Coordinates of N, CA, C and O in Angstrom, one line a residue:
X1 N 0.4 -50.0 4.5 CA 1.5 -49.3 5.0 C 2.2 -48.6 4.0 O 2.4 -47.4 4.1
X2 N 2.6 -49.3 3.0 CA 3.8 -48.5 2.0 C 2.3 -48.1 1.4 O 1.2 -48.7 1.3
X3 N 3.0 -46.6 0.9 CA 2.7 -45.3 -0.1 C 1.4 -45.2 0.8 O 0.4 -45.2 0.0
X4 N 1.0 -45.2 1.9 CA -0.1 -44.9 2.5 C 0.6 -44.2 3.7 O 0.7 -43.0 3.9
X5 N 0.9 -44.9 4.4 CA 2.3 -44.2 5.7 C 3.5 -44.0 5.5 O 4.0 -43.1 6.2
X6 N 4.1 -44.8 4.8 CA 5.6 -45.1 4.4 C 6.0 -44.6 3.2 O 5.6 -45.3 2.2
X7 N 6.7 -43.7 3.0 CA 7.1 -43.0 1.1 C 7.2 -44.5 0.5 O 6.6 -44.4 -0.6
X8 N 7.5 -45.2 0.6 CA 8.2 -45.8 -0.6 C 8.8 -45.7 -2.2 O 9.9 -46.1 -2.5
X9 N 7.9 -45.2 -2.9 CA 8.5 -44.3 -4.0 C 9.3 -44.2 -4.1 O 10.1 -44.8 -4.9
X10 N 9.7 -42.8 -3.2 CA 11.1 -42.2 -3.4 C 12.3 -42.8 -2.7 O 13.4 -42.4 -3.1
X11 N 12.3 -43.8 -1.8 CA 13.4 -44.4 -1.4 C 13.5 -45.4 -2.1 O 14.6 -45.7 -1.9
X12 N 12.9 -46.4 -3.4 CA 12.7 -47.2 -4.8 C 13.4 -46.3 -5.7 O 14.6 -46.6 -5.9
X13 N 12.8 -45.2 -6.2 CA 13.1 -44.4 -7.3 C 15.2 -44.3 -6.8 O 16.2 -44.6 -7.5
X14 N 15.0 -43.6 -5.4 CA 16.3 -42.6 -5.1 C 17.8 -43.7 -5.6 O 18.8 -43.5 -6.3
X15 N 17.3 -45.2 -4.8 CA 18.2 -46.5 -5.2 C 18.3 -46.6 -7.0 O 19.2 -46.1 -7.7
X16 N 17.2 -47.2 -7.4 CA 17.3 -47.2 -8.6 C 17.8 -46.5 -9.8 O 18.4 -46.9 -10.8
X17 N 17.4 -44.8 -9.5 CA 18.4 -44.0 -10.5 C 19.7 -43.6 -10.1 O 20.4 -42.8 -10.8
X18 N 20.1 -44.3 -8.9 CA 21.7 -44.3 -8.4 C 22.2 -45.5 -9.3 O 23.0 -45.2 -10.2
X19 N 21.8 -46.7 -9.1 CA 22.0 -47.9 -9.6 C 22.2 -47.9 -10.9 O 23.3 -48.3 -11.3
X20 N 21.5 -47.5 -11.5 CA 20.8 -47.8 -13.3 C 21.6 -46.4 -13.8 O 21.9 -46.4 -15.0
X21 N 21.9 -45.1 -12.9 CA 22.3 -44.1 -13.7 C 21.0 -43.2 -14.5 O 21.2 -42.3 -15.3
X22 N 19.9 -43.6 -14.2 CA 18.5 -43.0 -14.5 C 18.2 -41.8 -14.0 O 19.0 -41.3 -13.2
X23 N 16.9 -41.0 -14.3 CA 16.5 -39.9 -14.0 C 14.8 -40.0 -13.4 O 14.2 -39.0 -13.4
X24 N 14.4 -41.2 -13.1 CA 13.1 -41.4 -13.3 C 12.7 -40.7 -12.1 O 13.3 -40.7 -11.0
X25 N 11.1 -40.0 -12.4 CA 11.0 -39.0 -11.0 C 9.3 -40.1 -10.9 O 9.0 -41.1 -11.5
X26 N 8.7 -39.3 -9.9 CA 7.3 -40.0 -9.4 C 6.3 -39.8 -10.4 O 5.3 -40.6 -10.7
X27 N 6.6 -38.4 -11.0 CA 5.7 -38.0 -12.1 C 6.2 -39.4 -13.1 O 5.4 -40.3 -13.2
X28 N 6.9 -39.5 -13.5 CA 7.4 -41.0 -14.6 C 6.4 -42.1 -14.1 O 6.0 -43.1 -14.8
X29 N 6.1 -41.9 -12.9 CA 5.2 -43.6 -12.1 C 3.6 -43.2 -12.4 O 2.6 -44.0 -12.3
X30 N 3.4 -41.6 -12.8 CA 2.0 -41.6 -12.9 C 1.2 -42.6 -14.2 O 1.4 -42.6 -15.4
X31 N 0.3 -43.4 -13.3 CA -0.7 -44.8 -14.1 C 0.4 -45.9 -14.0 O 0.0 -46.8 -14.8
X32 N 1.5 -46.2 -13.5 CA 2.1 -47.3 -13.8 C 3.0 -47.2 -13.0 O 2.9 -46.3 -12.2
X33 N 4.2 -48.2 -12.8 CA 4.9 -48.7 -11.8 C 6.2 -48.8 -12.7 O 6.3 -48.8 -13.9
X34 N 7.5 -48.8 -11.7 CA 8.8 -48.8 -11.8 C 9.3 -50.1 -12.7 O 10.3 -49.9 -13.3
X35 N 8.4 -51.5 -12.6 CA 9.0 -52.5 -13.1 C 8.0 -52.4 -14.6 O 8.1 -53.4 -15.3
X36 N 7.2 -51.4 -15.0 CA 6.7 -51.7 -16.2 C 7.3 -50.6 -17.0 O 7.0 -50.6 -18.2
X37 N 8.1 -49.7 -16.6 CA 8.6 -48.6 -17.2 C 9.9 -49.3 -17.6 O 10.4 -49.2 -18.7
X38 N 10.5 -50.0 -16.6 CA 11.8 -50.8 -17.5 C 11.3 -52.6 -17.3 O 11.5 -53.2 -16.2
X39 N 10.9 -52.9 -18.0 CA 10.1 -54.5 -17.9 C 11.9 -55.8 -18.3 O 11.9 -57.0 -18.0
X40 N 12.7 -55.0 -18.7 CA 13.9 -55.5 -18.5 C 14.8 -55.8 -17.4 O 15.7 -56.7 -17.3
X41 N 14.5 -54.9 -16.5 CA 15.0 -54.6 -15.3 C 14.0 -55.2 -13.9 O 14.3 -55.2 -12.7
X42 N 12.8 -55.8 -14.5 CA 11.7 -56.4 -13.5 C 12.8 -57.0 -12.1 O 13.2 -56.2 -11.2
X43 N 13.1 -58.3 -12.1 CA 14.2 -58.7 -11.4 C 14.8 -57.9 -10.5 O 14.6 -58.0 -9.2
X44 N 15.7 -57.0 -11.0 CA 16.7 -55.8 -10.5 C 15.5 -55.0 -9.2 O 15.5 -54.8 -8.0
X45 N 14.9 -54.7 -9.8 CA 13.8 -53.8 -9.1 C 13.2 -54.5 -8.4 O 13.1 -53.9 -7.3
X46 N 12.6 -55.5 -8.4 CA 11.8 -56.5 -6.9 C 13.0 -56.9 -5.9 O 12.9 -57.2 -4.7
X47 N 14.1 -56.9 -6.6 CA 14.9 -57.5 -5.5 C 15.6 -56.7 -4.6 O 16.2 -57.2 -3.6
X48 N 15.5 -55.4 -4.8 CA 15.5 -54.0 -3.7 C 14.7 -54.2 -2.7 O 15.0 -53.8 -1.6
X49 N 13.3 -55.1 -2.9 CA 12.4 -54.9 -2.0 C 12.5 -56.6 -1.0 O 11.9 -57.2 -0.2
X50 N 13.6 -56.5 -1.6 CA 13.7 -58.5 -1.0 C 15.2 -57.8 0.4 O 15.5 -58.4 1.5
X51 N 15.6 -56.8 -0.1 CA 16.8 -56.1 1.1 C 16.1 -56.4 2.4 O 15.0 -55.8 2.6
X52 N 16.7 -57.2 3.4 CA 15.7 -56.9 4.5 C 15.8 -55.7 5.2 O 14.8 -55.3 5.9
X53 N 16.8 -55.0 5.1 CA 16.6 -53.4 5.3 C 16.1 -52.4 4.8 O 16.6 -51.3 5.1
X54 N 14.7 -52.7 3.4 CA 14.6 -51.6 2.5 C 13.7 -51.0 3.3 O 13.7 -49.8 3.6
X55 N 13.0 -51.8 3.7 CA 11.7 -50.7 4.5 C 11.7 -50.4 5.8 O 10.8 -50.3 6.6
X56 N 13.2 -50.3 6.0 CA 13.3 -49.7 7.4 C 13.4 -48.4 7.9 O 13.0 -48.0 8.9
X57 N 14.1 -47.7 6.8 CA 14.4 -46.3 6.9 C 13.1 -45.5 6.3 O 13.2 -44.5 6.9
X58 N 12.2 -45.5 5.6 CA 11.7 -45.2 4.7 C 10.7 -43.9 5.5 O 10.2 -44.0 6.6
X59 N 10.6 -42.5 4.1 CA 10.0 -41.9 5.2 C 8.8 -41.7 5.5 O 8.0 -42.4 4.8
X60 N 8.3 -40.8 6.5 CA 7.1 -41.0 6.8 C 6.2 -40.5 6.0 O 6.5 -39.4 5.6
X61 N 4.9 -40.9 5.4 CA 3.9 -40.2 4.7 C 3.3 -38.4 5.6 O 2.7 -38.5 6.7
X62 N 3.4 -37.3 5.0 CA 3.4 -36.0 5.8 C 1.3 -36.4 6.5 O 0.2 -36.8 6.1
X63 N 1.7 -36.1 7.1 CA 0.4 -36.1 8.7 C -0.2 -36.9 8.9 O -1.3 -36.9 9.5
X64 N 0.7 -38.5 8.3 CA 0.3 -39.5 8.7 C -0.1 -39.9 10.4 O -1.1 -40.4 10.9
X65 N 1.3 -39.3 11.0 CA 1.0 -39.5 12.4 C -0.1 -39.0 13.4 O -0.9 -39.6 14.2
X66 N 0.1 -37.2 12.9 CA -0.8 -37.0 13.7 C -2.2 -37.0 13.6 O -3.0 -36.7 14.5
X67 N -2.5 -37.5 12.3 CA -3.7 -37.8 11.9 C -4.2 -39.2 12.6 O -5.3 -39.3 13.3
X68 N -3.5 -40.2 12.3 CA -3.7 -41.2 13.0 C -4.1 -41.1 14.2 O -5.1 -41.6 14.6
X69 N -3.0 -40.2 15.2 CA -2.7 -40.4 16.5 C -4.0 -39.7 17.1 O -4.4 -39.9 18.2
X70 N -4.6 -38.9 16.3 CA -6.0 -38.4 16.6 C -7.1 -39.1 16.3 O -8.0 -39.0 17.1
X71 N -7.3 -40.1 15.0 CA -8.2 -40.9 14.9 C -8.0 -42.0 15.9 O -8.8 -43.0 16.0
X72 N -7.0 -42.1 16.7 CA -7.0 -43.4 17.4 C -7.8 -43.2 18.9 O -8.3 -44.2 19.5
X73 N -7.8 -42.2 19.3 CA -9.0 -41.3 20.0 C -10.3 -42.0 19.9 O -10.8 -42.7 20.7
X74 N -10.5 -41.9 18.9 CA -12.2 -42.4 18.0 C -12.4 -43.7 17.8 O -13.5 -44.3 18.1
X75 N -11.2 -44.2 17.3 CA -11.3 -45.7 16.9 C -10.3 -46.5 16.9 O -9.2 -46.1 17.0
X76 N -10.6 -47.8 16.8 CA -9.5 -48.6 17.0 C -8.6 -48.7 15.8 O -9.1 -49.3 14.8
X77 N -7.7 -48.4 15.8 CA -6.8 -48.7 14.3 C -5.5 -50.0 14.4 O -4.8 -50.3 15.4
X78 N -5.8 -50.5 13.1 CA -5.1 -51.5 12.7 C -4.0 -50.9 11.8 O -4.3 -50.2 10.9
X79 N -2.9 -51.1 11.9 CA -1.9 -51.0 10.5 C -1.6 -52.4 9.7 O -0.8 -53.3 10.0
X80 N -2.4 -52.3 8.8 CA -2.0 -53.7 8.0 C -1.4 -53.7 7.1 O -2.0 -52.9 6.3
X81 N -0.1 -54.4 6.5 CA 1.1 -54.4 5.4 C 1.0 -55.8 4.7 O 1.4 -56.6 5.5
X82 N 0.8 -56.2 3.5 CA 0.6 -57.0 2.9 C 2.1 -57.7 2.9 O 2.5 -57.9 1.8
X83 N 2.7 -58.1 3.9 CA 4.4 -58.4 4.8 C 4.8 -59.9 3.2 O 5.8 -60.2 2.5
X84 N 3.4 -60.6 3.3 CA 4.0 -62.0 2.9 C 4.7 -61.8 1.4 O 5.4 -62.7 1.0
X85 N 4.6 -61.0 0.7 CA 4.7 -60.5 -0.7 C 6.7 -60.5 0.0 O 7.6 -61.1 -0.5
X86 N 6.8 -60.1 0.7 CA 8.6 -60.1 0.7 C 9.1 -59.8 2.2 O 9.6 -58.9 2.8
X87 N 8.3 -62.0 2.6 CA 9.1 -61.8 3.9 C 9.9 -61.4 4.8 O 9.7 -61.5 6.0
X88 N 11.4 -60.9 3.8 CA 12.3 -60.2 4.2 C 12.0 -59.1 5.5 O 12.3 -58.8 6.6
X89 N 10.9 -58.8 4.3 CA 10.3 -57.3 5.4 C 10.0 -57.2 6.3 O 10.0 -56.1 6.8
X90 N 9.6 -58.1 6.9 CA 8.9 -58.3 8.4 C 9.4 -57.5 9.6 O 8.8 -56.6 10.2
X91 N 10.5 -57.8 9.8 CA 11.5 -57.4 11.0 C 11.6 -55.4 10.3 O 11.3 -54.5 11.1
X92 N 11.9 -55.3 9.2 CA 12.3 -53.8 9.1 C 11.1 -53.4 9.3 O 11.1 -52.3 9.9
X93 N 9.8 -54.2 9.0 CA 8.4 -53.2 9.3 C 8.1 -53.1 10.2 O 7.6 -52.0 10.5
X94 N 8.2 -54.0 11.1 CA 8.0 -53.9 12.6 C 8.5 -53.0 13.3 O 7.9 -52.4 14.2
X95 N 10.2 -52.7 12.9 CA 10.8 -52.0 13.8 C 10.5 -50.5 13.2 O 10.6 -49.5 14.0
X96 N 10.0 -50.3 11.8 CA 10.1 -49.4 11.3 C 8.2 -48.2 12.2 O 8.1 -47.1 12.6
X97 N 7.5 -49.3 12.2 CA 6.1 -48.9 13.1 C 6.6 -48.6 14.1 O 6.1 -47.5 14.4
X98 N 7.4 -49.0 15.0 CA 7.3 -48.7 16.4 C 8.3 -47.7 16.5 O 8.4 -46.9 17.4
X99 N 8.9 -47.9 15.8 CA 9.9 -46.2 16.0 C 8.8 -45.0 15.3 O 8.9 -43.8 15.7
X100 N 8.0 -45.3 14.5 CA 7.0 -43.9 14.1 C 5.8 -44.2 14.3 O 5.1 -43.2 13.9
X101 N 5.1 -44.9 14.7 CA 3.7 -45.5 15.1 C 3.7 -45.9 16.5 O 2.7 -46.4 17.0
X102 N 4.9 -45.6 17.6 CA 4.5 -46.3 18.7 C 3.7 -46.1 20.0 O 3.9 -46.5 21.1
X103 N 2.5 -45.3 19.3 CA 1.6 -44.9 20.1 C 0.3 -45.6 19.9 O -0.6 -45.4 20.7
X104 N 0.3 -46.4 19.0 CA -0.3 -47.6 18.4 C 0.0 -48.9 19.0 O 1.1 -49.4 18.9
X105 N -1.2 -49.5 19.8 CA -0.6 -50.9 20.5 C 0.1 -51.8 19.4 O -0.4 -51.8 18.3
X106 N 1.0 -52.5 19.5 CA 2.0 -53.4 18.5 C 0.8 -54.4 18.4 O 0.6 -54.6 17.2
X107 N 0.2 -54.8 18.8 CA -0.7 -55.9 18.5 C -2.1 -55.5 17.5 O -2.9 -56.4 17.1
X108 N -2.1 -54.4 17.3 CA -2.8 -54.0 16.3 C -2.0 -53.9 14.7 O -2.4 -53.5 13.6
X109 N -0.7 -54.5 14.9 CA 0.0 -54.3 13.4 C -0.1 -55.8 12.5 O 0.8 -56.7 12.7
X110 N -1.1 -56.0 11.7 CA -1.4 -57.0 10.7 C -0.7 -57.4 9.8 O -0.9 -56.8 8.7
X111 N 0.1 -58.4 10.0 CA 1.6 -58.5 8.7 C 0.7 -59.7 7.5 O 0.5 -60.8 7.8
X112 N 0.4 -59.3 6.4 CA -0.5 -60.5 6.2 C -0.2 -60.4 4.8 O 0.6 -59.5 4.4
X113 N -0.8 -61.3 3.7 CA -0.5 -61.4 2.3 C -1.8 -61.2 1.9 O -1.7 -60.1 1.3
X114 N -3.3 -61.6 1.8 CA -4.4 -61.5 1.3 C -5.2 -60.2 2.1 O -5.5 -60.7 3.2
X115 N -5.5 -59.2 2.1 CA -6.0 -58.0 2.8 C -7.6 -57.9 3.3 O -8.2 -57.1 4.0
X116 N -8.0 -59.5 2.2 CA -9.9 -59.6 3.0 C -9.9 -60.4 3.6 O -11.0 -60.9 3.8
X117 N -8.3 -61.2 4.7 CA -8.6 -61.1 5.7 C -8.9 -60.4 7.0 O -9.2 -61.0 8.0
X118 N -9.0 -58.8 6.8 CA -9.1 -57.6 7.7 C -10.9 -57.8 7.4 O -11.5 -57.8 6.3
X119 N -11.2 -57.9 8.8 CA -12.4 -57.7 9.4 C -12.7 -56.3 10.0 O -12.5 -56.1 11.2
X120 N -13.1 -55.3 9.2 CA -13.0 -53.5 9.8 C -14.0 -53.0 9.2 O -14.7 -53.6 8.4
X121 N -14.0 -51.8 9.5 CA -15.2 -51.0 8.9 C -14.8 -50.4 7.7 O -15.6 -50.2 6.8
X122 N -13.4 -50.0 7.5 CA -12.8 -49.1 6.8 C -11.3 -50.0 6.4 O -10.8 -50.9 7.1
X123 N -10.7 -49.5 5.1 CA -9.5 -50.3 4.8 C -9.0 -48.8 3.8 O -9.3 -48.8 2.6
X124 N -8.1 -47.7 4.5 CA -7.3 -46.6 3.6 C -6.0 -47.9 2.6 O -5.8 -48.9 3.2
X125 N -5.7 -47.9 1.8 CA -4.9 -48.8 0.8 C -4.7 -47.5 -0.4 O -5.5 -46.6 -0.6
X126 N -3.5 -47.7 -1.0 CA -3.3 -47.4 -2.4 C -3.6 -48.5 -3.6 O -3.9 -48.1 -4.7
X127 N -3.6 -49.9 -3.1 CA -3.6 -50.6 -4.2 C -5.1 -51.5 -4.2 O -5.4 -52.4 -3.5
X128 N -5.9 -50.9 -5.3 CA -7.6 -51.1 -5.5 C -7.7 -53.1 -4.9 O -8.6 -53.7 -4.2
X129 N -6.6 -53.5 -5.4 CA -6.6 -55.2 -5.5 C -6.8 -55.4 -4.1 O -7.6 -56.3 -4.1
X130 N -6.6 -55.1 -2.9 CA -6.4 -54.8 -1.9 C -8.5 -55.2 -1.0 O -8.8 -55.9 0.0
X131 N -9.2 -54.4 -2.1 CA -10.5 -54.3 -1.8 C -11.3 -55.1 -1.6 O -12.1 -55.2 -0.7
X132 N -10.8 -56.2 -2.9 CA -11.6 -57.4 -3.4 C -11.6 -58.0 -1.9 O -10.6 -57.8 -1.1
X133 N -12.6 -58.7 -1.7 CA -13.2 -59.8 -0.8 C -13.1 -59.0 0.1 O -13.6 -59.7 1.0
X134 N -12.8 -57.8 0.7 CA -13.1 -57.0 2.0 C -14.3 -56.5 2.0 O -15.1 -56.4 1.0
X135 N -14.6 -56.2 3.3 CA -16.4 -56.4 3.7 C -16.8 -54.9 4.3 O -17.9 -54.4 4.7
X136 N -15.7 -54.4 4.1 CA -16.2 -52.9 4.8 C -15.7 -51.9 3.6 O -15.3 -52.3 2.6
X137 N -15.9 -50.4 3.9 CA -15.4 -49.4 3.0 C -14.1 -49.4 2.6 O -13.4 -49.4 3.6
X138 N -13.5 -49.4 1.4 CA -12.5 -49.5 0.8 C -12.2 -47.8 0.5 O -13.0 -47.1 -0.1
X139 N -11.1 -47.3 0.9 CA -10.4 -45.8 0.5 C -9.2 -46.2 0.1 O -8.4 -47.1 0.4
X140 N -9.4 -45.2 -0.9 CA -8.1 -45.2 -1.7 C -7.4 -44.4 -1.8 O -7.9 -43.4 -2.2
X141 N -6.2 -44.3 -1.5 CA -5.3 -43.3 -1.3 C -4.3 -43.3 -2.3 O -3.6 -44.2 -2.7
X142 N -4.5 -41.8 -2.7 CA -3.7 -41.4 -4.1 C -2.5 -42.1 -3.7 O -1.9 -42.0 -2.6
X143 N -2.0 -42.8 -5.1 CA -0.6 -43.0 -5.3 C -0.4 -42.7 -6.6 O -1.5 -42.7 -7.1
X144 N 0.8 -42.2 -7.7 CA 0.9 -42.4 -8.8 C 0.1 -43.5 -9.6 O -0.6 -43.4 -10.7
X145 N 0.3 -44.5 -9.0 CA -0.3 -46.0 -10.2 C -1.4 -45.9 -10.1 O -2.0 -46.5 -11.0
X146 N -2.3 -45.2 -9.2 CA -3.8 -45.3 -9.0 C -4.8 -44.3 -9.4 O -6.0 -44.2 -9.1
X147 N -3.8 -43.3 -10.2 CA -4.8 -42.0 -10.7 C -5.9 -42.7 -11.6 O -7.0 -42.2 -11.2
X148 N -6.0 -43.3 -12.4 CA -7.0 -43.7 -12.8 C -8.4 -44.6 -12.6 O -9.3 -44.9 -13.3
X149 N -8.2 -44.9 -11.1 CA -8.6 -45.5 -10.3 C -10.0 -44.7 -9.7 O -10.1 -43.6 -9.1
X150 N -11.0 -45.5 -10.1 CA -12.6 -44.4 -9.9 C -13.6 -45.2 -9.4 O -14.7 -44.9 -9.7
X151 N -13.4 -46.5 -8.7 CA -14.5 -47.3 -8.2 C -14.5 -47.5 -7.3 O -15.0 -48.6 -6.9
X152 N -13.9 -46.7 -6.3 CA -13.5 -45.7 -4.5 C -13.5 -44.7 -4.4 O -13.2 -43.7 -5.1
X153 N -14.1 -44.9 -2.7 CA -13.9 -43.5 -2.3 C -12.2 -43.0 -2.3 O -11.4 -43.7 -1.8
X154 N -11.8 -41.6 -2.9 CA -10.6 -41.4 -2.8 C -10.0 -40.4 -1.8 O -10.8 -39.5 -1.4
X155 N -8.7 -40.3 -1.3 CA -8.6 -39.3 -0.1 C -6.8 -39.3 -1.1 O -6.4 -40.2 -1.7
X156 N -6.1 -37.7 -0.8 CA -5.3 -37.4 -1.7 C -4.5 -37.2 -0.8 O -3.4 -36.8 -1.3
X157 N -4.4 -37.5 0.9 CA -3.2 -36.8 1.6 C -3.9 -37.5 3.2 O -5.0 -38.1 3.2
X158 N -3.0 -37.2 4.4 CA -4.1 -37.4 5.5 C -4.8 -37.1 6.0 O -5.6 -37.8 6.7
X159 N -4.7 -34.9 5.4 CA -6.1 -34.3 5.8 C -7.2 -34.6 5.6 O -8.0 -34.9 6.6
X160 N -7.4 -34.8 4.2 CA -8.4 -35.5 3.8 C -9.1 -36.7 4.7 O -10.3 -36.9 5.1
X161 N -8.0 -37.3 4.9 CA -8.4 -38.8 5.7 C -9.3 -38.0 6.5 O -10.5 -37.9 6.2
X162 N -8.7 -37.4 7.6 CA -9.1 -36.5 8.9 C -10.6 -36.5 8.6 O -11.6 -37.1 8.9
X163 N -10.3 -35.2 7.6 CA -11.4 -34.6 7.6 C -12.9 -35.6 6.8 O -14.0 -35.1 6.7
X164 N -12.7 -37.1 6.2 CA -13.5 -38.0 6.2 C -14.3 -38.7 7.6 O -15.4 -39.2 7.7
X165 N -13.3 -38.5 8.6 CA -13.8 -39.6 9.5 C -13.9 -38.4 10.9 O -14.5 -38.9 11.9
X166 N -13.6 -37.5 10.9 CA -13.7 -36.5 12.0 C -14.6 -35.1 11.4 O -14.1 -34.0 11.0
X167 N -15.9 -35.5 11.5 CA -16.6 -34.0 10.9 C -16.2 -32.5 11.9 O -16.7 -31.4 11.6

């Protein structure tokens, strides 16, 4: 879900250089992550993501929807969010899918912590760790932390997606 459908980034970043008085842009996140750029501040920065309202507003990834809303045509889609990493979140993700996903049955939304529990053909993810023990095609979807990332298939936006699974 996050940085695949959900900006996340920039609603992290927008908090944090309010907070801290910083200037850090996405380009600053390219190969690495917000808590390794200030490894002092680790704490401060996970605990944004402990708000149970951080991931409620957050916006949407551009042609996420209607890209989806067309492959769901074709196939069955799952939205799965690695939730157990900051239980908090549960309730904001939920509500946050069904106000922009709710064309998607709710019972297809997978709140889970280990991701090879998903039994699928396909798994789009930003984060490679994600892959391990999964049994179907692993895509990876550009994020800053993952440009260096070369042992996936990669897709850079939703067109892309589209145009992988819709010839």
């Amino acid at each position: 879900m996050d940085e695949v459908i959900a900006d996340f980034n920039s609603k992290h970043l927008r908090l944090f250089n309010r907070d801290y008085n910083e200037n850090i842009t996405i380009e600053d996140l390219r190969e690495t992550r917000l808590r390794l750029l200030r490894p002092h501040l680790t704490s401060e920065i996970i605990n944004y993501l402990n708000d149970p309202t951080f991931f409620r507003d957050l916006d949407v990834m551009e042609d996420s929807q209607e890209v989806i809303q067309e492959l769901s045509k074709h196939y069955e889609i799952f939205i799965t969010t690695a939730a157990m990493e900051h239980p908090s979140s549960f309730n904001a993700k939920y509500e946050w899918l069904k106000e922009h996903f709710g064309f998607l049955n709710e019972m297809n939304f997978v709140f889970c912590g280990n991701k090879s529990i998903i039994h699928a053909d396909y798994l789009i993810d930003d984060n490679a760790r994600h892959f391990e023990g999964f049994g179907g095609q692993g895509i990876l979807f550009t994020a800053p932390h993952n440009l260096v990332e070369t042992r996936y298939v990669r897709v850079n936006n939703w067109k892309e997606v589209k145009n992988y699974f819709i010839m």
